[in-house]
Amino acid sequence: MKTLKRLIKKTNGASLAEFAVVVALMAALAASAAPKFSAMTEGTKDKKSEEEMDKLLKAARNFYNEKAQPIGETVASEGRGRFPGQEKFNIQVGGYQYEGDLAAVLDPWGAEGAAQFNNYQHTAASNWRSVFGITNTDAPAPTGHGGVTDDVVGTCTSCSYTPCCIGSDEWGELFGNNPVRSPYQDGHYMYVVIPGYGTGSQSVPPMLFLSDLENPMEIMQFYMP
């Protein structure tokens, strides 16, 4: 490096050979720095995506707790907690009814043998639902994605009210219709809800899983009340 500095500081009398050395050294430095810069950039985006999902989880947790308040306690209370898109706590959102089904492709608990759901084109995306909508103008799903879809009004035979609850609408309301966007070019926030079950003190709450379509196996969070 000292040699490089000395050669660069020379303003006259530099030979063609010395100039060639400078060029070669600069090229070598650039080549070694590029991968490090690229890795740093990817790491920054990964951290940013995790931070954005923290916001989503916090909003979902507040939503759940508000719904869990006794009926009449607040305008939004329903007597039992649920997540955006659920008509009721025991209704699934997305294509997974049990944790084991999800573990087979996402492996949230670090077990061996899960399929590699590690890119935005993987067909497992068809079992996930977009947080803010795949055609949201401020946070659309990437072109050529593996099939993530929007949540729709579900069928709830045990609900005492008219089924409602489109996931992207409820998520949008939580953020004032200002969607949280993934920092990745091929990223998109999506989620599934494993339904709860049981009654009274024996009931088990639902589980919310969030991921970034860029690499769901690596960029994923979950919450169980």
PDB file of C-alpha atoms in Angstrom:
ATOM      1  CA  MET A   1       0.000   0.000   0.000  1.00  0.00           C
ATOM      2  CA  LYS A   2       2.891   2.413   0.815  1.00  0.00           C
ATOM      3  CA  THR A   3       4.399   1.670  -2.582  1.00  0.00           C
ATOM      4  CA  LEU A   4       1.069   2.442  -4.209  1.00  0.00           C
ATOM      5  CA  LYS A   5       0.826   5.775  -2.384  1.00  0.00           C
ATOM      6  CA  ARG A   6       4.339   6.757  -3.386  1.00  0.00           C
ATOM      7  CA  LEU A   7       3.669   5.964  -7.020  1.00  0.00           C
ATOM      8  CA  ILE A   8       0.378   7.868  -7.031  1.00  0.00           C
ATOM      9  CA  LYS A   9       2.016  10.935  -5.444  1.00  0.00           C
ATOM     10  CA  LYS A  10       4.633  11.147  -8.186  1.00  0.00           C
ATOM     11  CA  THR A  11       3.733  13.920 -10.594  1.00  0.00           C
ATOM     12  CA  ASN A  12       6.574  13.575 -13.060  1.00  0.00           C
ATOM     13  CA  GLY A  13       9.155  11.154 -14.274  1.00  0.00           C
ATOM     14  CA  ALA A  14       6.974   8.060 -13.782  1.00  0.00           C
ATOM     15  CA  SER A  15       7.925   5.296 -16.109  1.00  0.00           C
ATOM     16  CA  LEU A  16       5.468   3.211 -18.091  1.00  0.00           C
ATOM     17  CA  ALA A  17       6.362   0.262 -15.873  1.00  0.00           C
ATOM     18  CA  GLU A  18       5.530   2.200 -12.714  1.00  0.00           C
ATOM     19  CA  PHE A  19       2.215   3.293 -14.206  1.00  0.00           C
ATOM     20  CA  ALA A  20       1.403  -0.313 -15.033  1.00  0.00           C
ATOM     21  CA  VAL A  21       2.121  -1.298 -11.424  1.00  0.00           C
ATOM     22  CA  VAL A  22      -0.265   1.381 -10.142  1.00  0.00           C
ATOM     23  CA  VAL A  23      -3.034   0.229 -12.472  1.00  0.00           C
ATOM     24  CA  ALA A  24      -2.529  -3.406 -11.492  1.00  0.00           C
ATOM     25  CA  LEU A  25      -2.585  -2.640  -7.765  1.00  0.00           C
ATOM     26  CA  MET A  26      -5.708  -0.505  -8.066  1.00  0.00           C
ATOM     27  CA  ALA A  27      -7.445  -3.267 -10.010  1.00  0.00           C
ATOM     28  CA  ALA A  28      -6.491  -5.817  -7.358  1.00  0.00           C
ATOM     29  CA  LEU A  29      -7.816  -3.609  -4.567  1.00  0.00           C
ATOM     30  CA  ALA A  30     -11.074  -3.023  -6.420  1.00  0.00           C
ATOM     31  CA  ALA A  31     -11.525  -6.748  -7.054  1.00  0.00           C
ATOM     32  CA  SER A  32     -11.019  -7.632  -3.389  1.00  0.00           C
ATOM     33  CA  ALA A  33     -13.255  -4.832  -2.131  1.00  0.00           C
ATOM     34  CA  ALA A  34     -16.219  -5.605  -4.412  1.00  0.00           C
ATOM     35  CA  PRO A  35     -17.280  -8.910  -2.762  1.00  0.00           C
ATOM     36  CA  LYS A  36     -16.944  -7.373   0.703  1.00  0.00           C
ATOM     37  CA  PHE A  37     -19.053  -4.382  -0.302  1.00  0.00           C
ATOM     38  CA  SER A  38     -21.645  -6.673  -1.884  1.00  0.00           C
ATOM     39  CA  ALA A  39     -21.840  -8.826   1.250  1.00  0.00           C
ATOM     40  CA  MET A  40     -22.170  -5.735   3.409  1.00  0.00           C
ATOM     41  CA  THR A  41     -24.979  -4.420   1.209  1.00  0.00           C
ATOM     42  CA  GLU A  42     -26.873  -7.729   1.374  1.00  0.00           C
ATOM     43  CA  GLY A  43     -26.394  -7.861   5.131  1.00  0.00           C
ATOM     44  CA  THR A  44     -27.782  -4.346   5.441  1.00  0.00           C
ATOM     45  CA  LYS A  45     -30.879  -5.302   3.454  1.00  0.00           C
ATOM     46  CA  ASP A  46     -31.356  -8.440   5.536  1.00  0.00           C
ATOM     47  CA  LYS A  47     -31.228  -6.390   8.739  1.00  0.00           C
ATOM     48  CA  LYS A  48     -33.604  -3.815   7.276  1.00  0.00           C
ATOM     49  CA  SER A  49     -36.086  -6.521   6.308  1.00  0.00           C
ATOM     50  CA  GLU A  50     -35.973  -7.992   9.818  1.00  0.00           C
ATOM     51  CA  GLU A  51     -36.637  -4.536  11.263  1.00  0.00           C
ATOM     52  CA  GLU A  52     -39.615  -4.055   8.965  1.00  0.00           C
ATOM     53  CA  MET A  53     -41.037  -7.420   9.994  1.00  0.00           C
ATOM     54  CA  ASP A  54     -40.643  -6.361  13.627  1.00  0.00           C
ATOM     55  CA  LYS A  55     -43.043  -3.516  12.820  1.00  0.00           C
ATOM     56  CA  LEU A  56     -45.483  -5.966  11.258  1.00  0.00           C
ATOM     57  CA  LEU A  57     -45.312  -8.295  14.265  1.00  0.00           C
ATOM     58  CA  LYS A  58     -45.852  -5.449  16.706  1.00  0.00           C
ATOM     59  CA  ALA A  59     -48.917  -4.282  14.782  1.00  0.00           C
ATOM     60  CA  ALA A  60     -50.284  -7.846  14.604  1.00  0.00           C
ATOM     61  CA  ARG A  61     -49.741  -8.324  18.338  1.00  0.00           C
ATOM     62  CA  ASN A  62     -51.638  -5.119  19.137  1.00  0.00           C
ATOM     63  CA  PHE A  63     -54.405  -6.152  16.737  1.00  0.00           C
ATOM     64  CA  TYR A  64     -54.681  -9.553  18.412  1.00  0.00           C
ATOM     65  CA  ASN A  65     -54.782  -8.100  21.919  1.00  0.00           C
ATOM     66  CA  GLU A  66     -57.448  -5.577  20.993  1.00  0.00           C
ATOM     67  CA  LYS A  67     -59.656  -8.268  19.471  1.00  0.00           C
ATOM     68  CA  ALA A  68     -59.160 -10.375  22.620  1.00  0.00           C
ATOM     69  CA  GLN A  69     -60.823  -7.780  24.860  1.00  0.00           C
ATOM     70  CA  PRO A  70     -64.345  -8.599  26.134  1.00  0.00           C
ATOM     71  CA  ILE A  71     -67.093  -7.770  23.671  1.00  0.00           C
ATOM     72  CA  GLY A  72     -68.174  -4.185  24.202  1.00  0.00           C
ATOM     73  CA  GLU A  73     -64.904  -3.178  25.845  1.00  0.00           C
ATOM     74  CA  THR A  74     -63.842  -1.323  22.694  1.00  0.00           C
ATOM     75  CA  VAL A  75     -65.315  -0.796  19.258  1.00  0.00           C
ATOM     76  CA  ALA A  76     -62.962  -3.423  17.835  1.00  0.00           C
ATOM     77  CA  SER A  77     -63.115  -6.007  20.643  1.00  0.00           C
ATOM     78  CA  GLU A  78     -64.494  -9.447  19.755  1.00  0.00           C
ATOM     79  CA  GLY A  79     -64.026 -11.491  22.920  1.00  0.00           C
ATOM     80  CA  ARG A  80     -61.147 -13.559  21.558  1.00  0.00           C
ATOM     81  CA  GLY A  81     -57.916 -12.684  19.805  1.00  0.00           C
ATOM     82  CA  ARG A  82     -57.276 -13.271  16.127  1.00  0.00           C
ATOM     83  CA  PHE A  83     -54.873 -12.075  13.449  1.00  0.00           C
ATOM     84  CA  PRO A  84     -55.556 -10.021  10.302  1.00  0.00           C
ATOM     85  CA  GLY A  85     -57.463 -12.072   7.760  1.00  0.00           C
ATOM     86  CA  GLN A  86     -58.901 -14.529  10.289  1.00  0.00           C
ATOM     87  CA  GLU A  87     -62.672 -14.575  10.625  1.00  0.00           C
ATOM     88  CA  LYS A  88     -62.159 -16.297  13.973  1.00  0.00           C
ATOM     89  CA  PHE A  89     -59.207 -17.604  16.000  1.00  0.00           C
ATOM     90  CA  ASN A  90     -59.658 -21.143  14.622  1.00  0.00           C
ATOM     91  CA  ILE A  91     -59.655 -20.171  10.932  1.00  0.00           C
ATOM     92  CA  GLN A  92     -56.424 -20.626   8.988  1.00  0.00           C
ATOM     93  CA  VAL A  93     -54.996 -18.052   6.624  1.00  0.00           C
ATOM     94  CA  GLY A  94     -52.984 -19.546   3.794  1.00  0.00           C
ATOM     95  CA  GLY A  95     -52.353 -23.157   2.914  1.00  0.00           C
ATOM     96  CA  TYR A  96     -51.083 -24.614   6.188  1.00  0.00           C
ATOM     97  CA  GLN A  97     -53.366 -26.088   8.830  1.00  0.00           C
ATOM     98  CA  TYR A  98     -50.654 -27.537  11.072  1.00  0.00           C
ATOM     99  CA  GLU A  99     -47.165 -26.453  12.119  1.00  0.00           C
ATOM    100  CA  GLY A 100     -45.757 -29.671  10.658  1.00  0.00           C
ATOM    101  CA  ASP A 101     -47.041 -28.747   7.206  1.00  0.00           C
ATOM    102  CA  LEU A 102     -45.215 -25.444   7.400  1.00  0.00           C
ATOM    103  CA  ALA A 103     -42.052 -26.998   8.815  1.00  0.00           C
ATOM    104  CA  ALA A 104     -41.819 -29.234   5.756  1.00  0.00           C
ATOM    105  CA  VAL A 105     -40.998 -26.210   3.581  1.00  0.00           C
ATOM    106  CA  LEU A 106     -39.863 -23.461   5.939  1.00  0.00           C
ATOM    107  CA  ASP A 107     -38.282 -25.263   8.887  1.00  0.00           C
ATOM    108  CA  PRO A 108     -38.860 -22.496  11.486  1.00  0.00           C
ATOM    109  CA  TRP A 109     -37.474 -24.622  14.335  1.00  0.00           C
ATOM    110  CA  GLY A 110     -34.175 -25.551  12.726  1.00  0.00           C
ATOM    111  CA  ALA A 111     -34.869 -29.249  12.098  1.00  0.00           C
ATOM    112  CA  GLU A 112     -33.309 -31.100   9.193  1.00  0.00           C
ATOM    113  CA  GLY A 113     -35.027 -32.082   5.982  1.00  0.00           C
ATOM    114  CA  ALA A 114     -37.146 -29.078   5.038  1.00  0.00           C
ATOM    115  CA  ALA A 115     -37.494 -28.172   1.390  1.00  0.00           C
ATOM    116  CA  GLN A 116     -35.445 -25.167   0.343  1.00  0.00           C
ATOM    117  CA  PHE A 117     -38.025 -22.389   0.170  1.00  0.00           C
ATOM    118  CA  ASN A 118     -35.242 -19.895  -0.385  1.00  0.00           C
ATOM    119  CA  ASN A 119     -36.230 -17.803  -3.396  1.00  0.00           C
ATOM    120  CA  TYR A 120     -39.142 -15.750  -4.675  1.00  0.00           C
ATOM    121  CA  GLN A 121     -39.970 -18.148  -7.532  1.00  0.00           C
ATOM    122  CA  HIS A 122     -40.523 -21.213  -5.337  1.00  0.00           C
ATOM    123  CA  THR A 123     -44.028 -22.637  -5.815  1.00  0.00           C
ATOM    124  CA  ALA A 124     -44.508 -22.925  -2.039  1.00  0.00           C
ATOM    125  CA  ALA A 125     -45.334 -19.217  -2.201  1.00  0.00           C
ATOM    126  CA  SER A 126     -48.817 -20.192  -3.399  1.00  0.00           C
ATOM    127  CA  ASN A 127     -49.637 -21.237   0.165  1.00  0.00           C
ATOM    128  CA  TRP A 128     -48.847 -17.769   1.498  1.00  0.00           C
ATOM    129  CA  ARG A 129     -50.934 -14.612   1.530  1.00  0.00           C
ATOM    130  CA  SER A 130     -49.693 -11.133   0.754  1.00  0.00           C
ATOM    131  CA  VAL A 131     -49.624  -8.760   3.716  1.00  0.00           C
ATOM    132  CA  PHE A 132     -50.618  -5.644   1.770  1.00  0.00           C
ATOM    133  CA  GLY A 133     -51.836  -7.162  -1.503  1.00  0.00           C
ATOM    134  CA  ILE A 134     -49.908  -8.459  -4.508  1.00  0.00           C
ATOM    135  CA  THR A 135     -51.008  -5.530  -6.688  1.00  0.00           C
ATOM    136  CA  ASN A 136     -50.521  -2.809  -4.091  1.00  0.00           C
ATOM    137  CA  THR A 137     -49.041   0.082  -6.049  1.00  0.00           C
ATOM    138  CA  ASP A 138     -46.621   0.987  -3.248  1.00  0.00           C
ATOM    139  CA  ALA A 139     -45.478  -2.556  -2.468  1.00  0.00           C
ATOM    140  CA  PRO A 140     -46.376  -4.982  -5.287  1.00  0.00           C
ATOM    141  CA  ALA A 141     -45.271  -8.591  -5.514  1.00  0.00           C
ATOM    142  CA  PRO A 142     -42.300  -9.058  -7.880  1.00  0.00           C
ATOM    143  CA  THR A 143     -42.865 -10.196 -11.445  1.00  0.00           C
ATOM    144  CA  GLY A 144     -42.465 -13.946 -11.846  1.00  0.00           C
ATOM    145  CA  HIS A 145     -43.061 -14.798  -8.187  1.00  0.00           C
ATOM    146  CA  GLY A 146     -43.997 -18.326  -7.171  1.00  0.00           C
ATOM    147  CA  GLY A 147     -47.694 -17.715  -6.654  1.00  0.00           C
ATOM    148  CA  VAL A 148     -48.307 -15.763  -3.452  1.00  0.00           C
ATOM    149  CA  THR A 149     -51.950 -14.626  -3.456  1.00  0.00           C
ATOM    150  CA  ASP A 150     -54.244 -12.218  -1.664  1.00  0.00           C
ATOM    151  CA  ASP A 151     -56.350 -13.309   1.274  1.00  0.00           C
ATOM    152  CA  VAL A 152     -60.087 -13.456   0.580  1.00  0.00           C
ATOM    153  CA  VAL A 153     -63.195 -13.635   2.735  1.00  0.00           C
ATOM    154  CA  GLY A 154     -63.258 -17.092   4.285  1.00  0.00           C
ATOM    155  CA  THR A 155     -66.047 -19.442   5.240  1.00  0.00           C
ATOM    156  CA  CYS A 156     -66.781 -19.578   8.947  1.00  0.00           C
ATOM    157  CA  THR A 157     -69.655 -21.855   9.904  1.00  0.00           C
ATOM    158  CA  SER A 158     -69.177 -21.165  13.619  1.00  0.00           C
ATOM    159  CA  CYS A 159     -69.017 -17.365  13.398  1.00  0.00           C
ATOM    160  CA  SER A 160     -71.883 -15.458  14.980  1.00  0.00           C
ATOM    161  CA  TYR A 161     -71.417 -12.562  12.576  1.00  0.00           C
ATOM    162  CA  THR A 162     -71.134 -12.110   8.837  1.00  0.00           C
ATOM    163  CA  PRO A 163     -67.724 -13.341   7.656  1.00  0.00           C
ATOM    164  CA  CYS A 164     -65.416 -10.458   6.939  1.00  0.00           C
ATOM    165  CA  CYS A 165     -61.754  -9.906   7.334  1.00  0.00           C
ATOM    166  CA  ILE A 166     -59.714  -9.620   4.151  1.00  0.00           C
ATOM    167  CA  GLY A 167     -56.119  -9.784   5.291  1.00  0.00           C
ATOM    168  CA  SER A 168     -54.615  -7.039   3.132  1.00  0.00           C
ATOM    169  CA  ASP A 169     -57.420  -4.650   4.118  1.00  0.00           C
ATOM    170  CA  GLU A 170     -56.873  -5.212   7.832  1.00  0.00           C
ATOM    171  CA  TRP A 171     -53.095  -4.959   7.541  1.00  0.00           C
ATOM    172  CA  GLY A 172     -53.515  -1.798   5.497  1.00  0.00           C
ATOM    173  CA  GLU A 173     -55.705  -0.213   8.163  1.00  0.00           C
ATOM    174  CA  LEU A 174     -53.061  -0.962  10.791  1.00  0.00           C
ATOM    175  CA  PHE A 175     -50.543   1.092   8.815  1.00  0.00           C
ATOM    176  CA  GLY A 176     -52.818   3.852   7.593  1.00  0.00           C
ATOM    177  CA  ASN A 177     -52.691   2.358   4.096  1.00  0.00           C
ATOM    178  CA  ASN A 178     -48.954   3.064   3.957  1.00  0.00           C
ATOM    179  CA  PRO A 179     -47.557  -0.416   3.287  1.00  0.00           C
ATOM    180  CA  VAL A 180     -44.229  -1.632   4.590  1.00  0.00           C
ATOM    181  CA  ARG A 181     -42.060  -2.561   1.628  1.00  0.00           C
ATOM    182  CA  SER A 182     -39.255  -5.101   1.487  1.00  0.00           C
ATOM    183  CA  PRO A 183     -35.815  -3.614   0.750  1.00  0.00           C
ATOM    184  CA  TYR A 184     -35.161  -6.415  -1.750  1.00  0.00           C
ATOM    185  CA  GLN A 185     -35.927  -6.138  -5.458  1.00  0.00           C
ATOM    186  CA  ASP A 186     -37.626  -9.551  -5.392  1.00  0.00           C
ATOM    187  CA  GLY A 187     -38.924  -9.219  -1.851  1.00  0.00           C
ATOM    188  CA  HIS A 188     -42.522  -8.992  -0.682  1.00  0.00           C
ATOM    189  CA  TYR A 189     -43.998  -9.463   2.778  1.00  0.00           C
ATOM    190  CA  MET A 190     -46.364 -12.390   3.137  1.00  0.00           C
ATOM    191  CA  TYR A 191     -47.863 -14.388   5.974  1.00  0.00           C
ATOM    192  CA  VAL A 192     -49.778 -17.452   7.058  1.00  0.00           C
ATOM    193  CA  VAL A 193     -51.773 -18.190  10.188  1.00  0.00           C
ATOM    194  CA  ILE A 194     -51.891 -21.653  11.718  1.00  0.00           C
ATOM    195  CA  PRO A 195     -55.369 -21.827  13.282  1.00  0.00           C
ATOM    196  CA  GLY A 196     -56.001 -22.098  16.990  1.00  0.00           C
ATOM    197  CA  TYR A 197     -58.340 -24.683  18.489  1.00  0.00           C
ATOM    198  CA  GLY A 198     -60.133 -25.742  21.652  1.00  0.00           C
ATOM    199  CA  THR A 199     -62.447 -23.902  24.036  1.00  0.00           C
ATOM    200  CA  GLY A 200     -62.182 -22.049  27.314  1.00  0.00           C
ATOM    201  CA  SER A 201     -59.033 -22.612  29.350  1.00  0.00           C
ATOM    202  CA  GLN A 202     -58.109 -25.499  27.039  1.00  0.00           C
ATOM    203  CA  SER A 203     -57.972 -23.344  23.916  1.00  0.00           C
ATOM    204  CA  VAL A 204     -54.746 -22.936  21.965  1.00  0.00           C
ATOM    205  CA  PRO A 205     -54.156 -19.610  20.198  1.00  0.00           C
ATOM    206  CA  PRO A 206     -53.311 -19.278  16.513  1.00  0.00           C
ATOM    207  CA  MET A 207     -49.737 -18.770  15.285  1.00  0.00           C
ATOM    208  CA  LEU A 208     -48.661 -16.039  12.893  1.00  0.00           C
ATOM    209  CA  PHE A 209     -45.727 -16.549  10.521  1.00  0.00           C
ATOM    210  CA  LEU A 210     -44.259 -13.677   8.507  1.00  0.00           C
ATOM    211  CA  SER A 211     -41.597 -13.921   5.827  1.00  0.00           C
ATOM    212  CA  ASP A 212     -39.927 -11.995   3.047  1.00  0.00           C
ATOM    213  CA  LEU A 213     -40.440 -13.582  -0.364  1.00  0.00           C
ATOM    214  CA  GLU A 214     -36.783 -12.851  -1.177  1.00  0.00           C
ATOM    215  CA  ASN A 215     -35.754 -15.844   0.969  1.00  0.00           C
ATOM    216  CA  PRO A 216     -38.490 -17.120   3.315  1.00  0.00           C
ATOM    217  CA  MET A 217     -36.272 -19.690   5.025  1.00  0.00           C
ATOM    218  CA  GLU A 218     -33.737 -17.052   6.036  1.00  0.00           C
ATOM    219  CA  ILE A 219     -35.955 -13.995   6.553  1.00  0.00           C
ATOM    220  CA  MET A 220     -38.829 -15.207   8.707  1.00  0.00           C
ATOM    221  CA  GLN A 221     -40.431 -14.439  12.073  1.00  0.00           C
ATOM    222  CA  PHE A 222     -43.354 -15.902  13.975  1.00  0.00           C
ATOM    223  CA  TYR A 223     -45.530 -15.004  16.923  1.00  0.00           C
ATOM    224  CA  MET A 224     -47.776 -17.073  19.156  1.00  0.00           C
ATOM    225  CA  PRO A 225     -49.737 -15.222  21.888  1.00  0.00           C
TER     226      PRO A 225
END
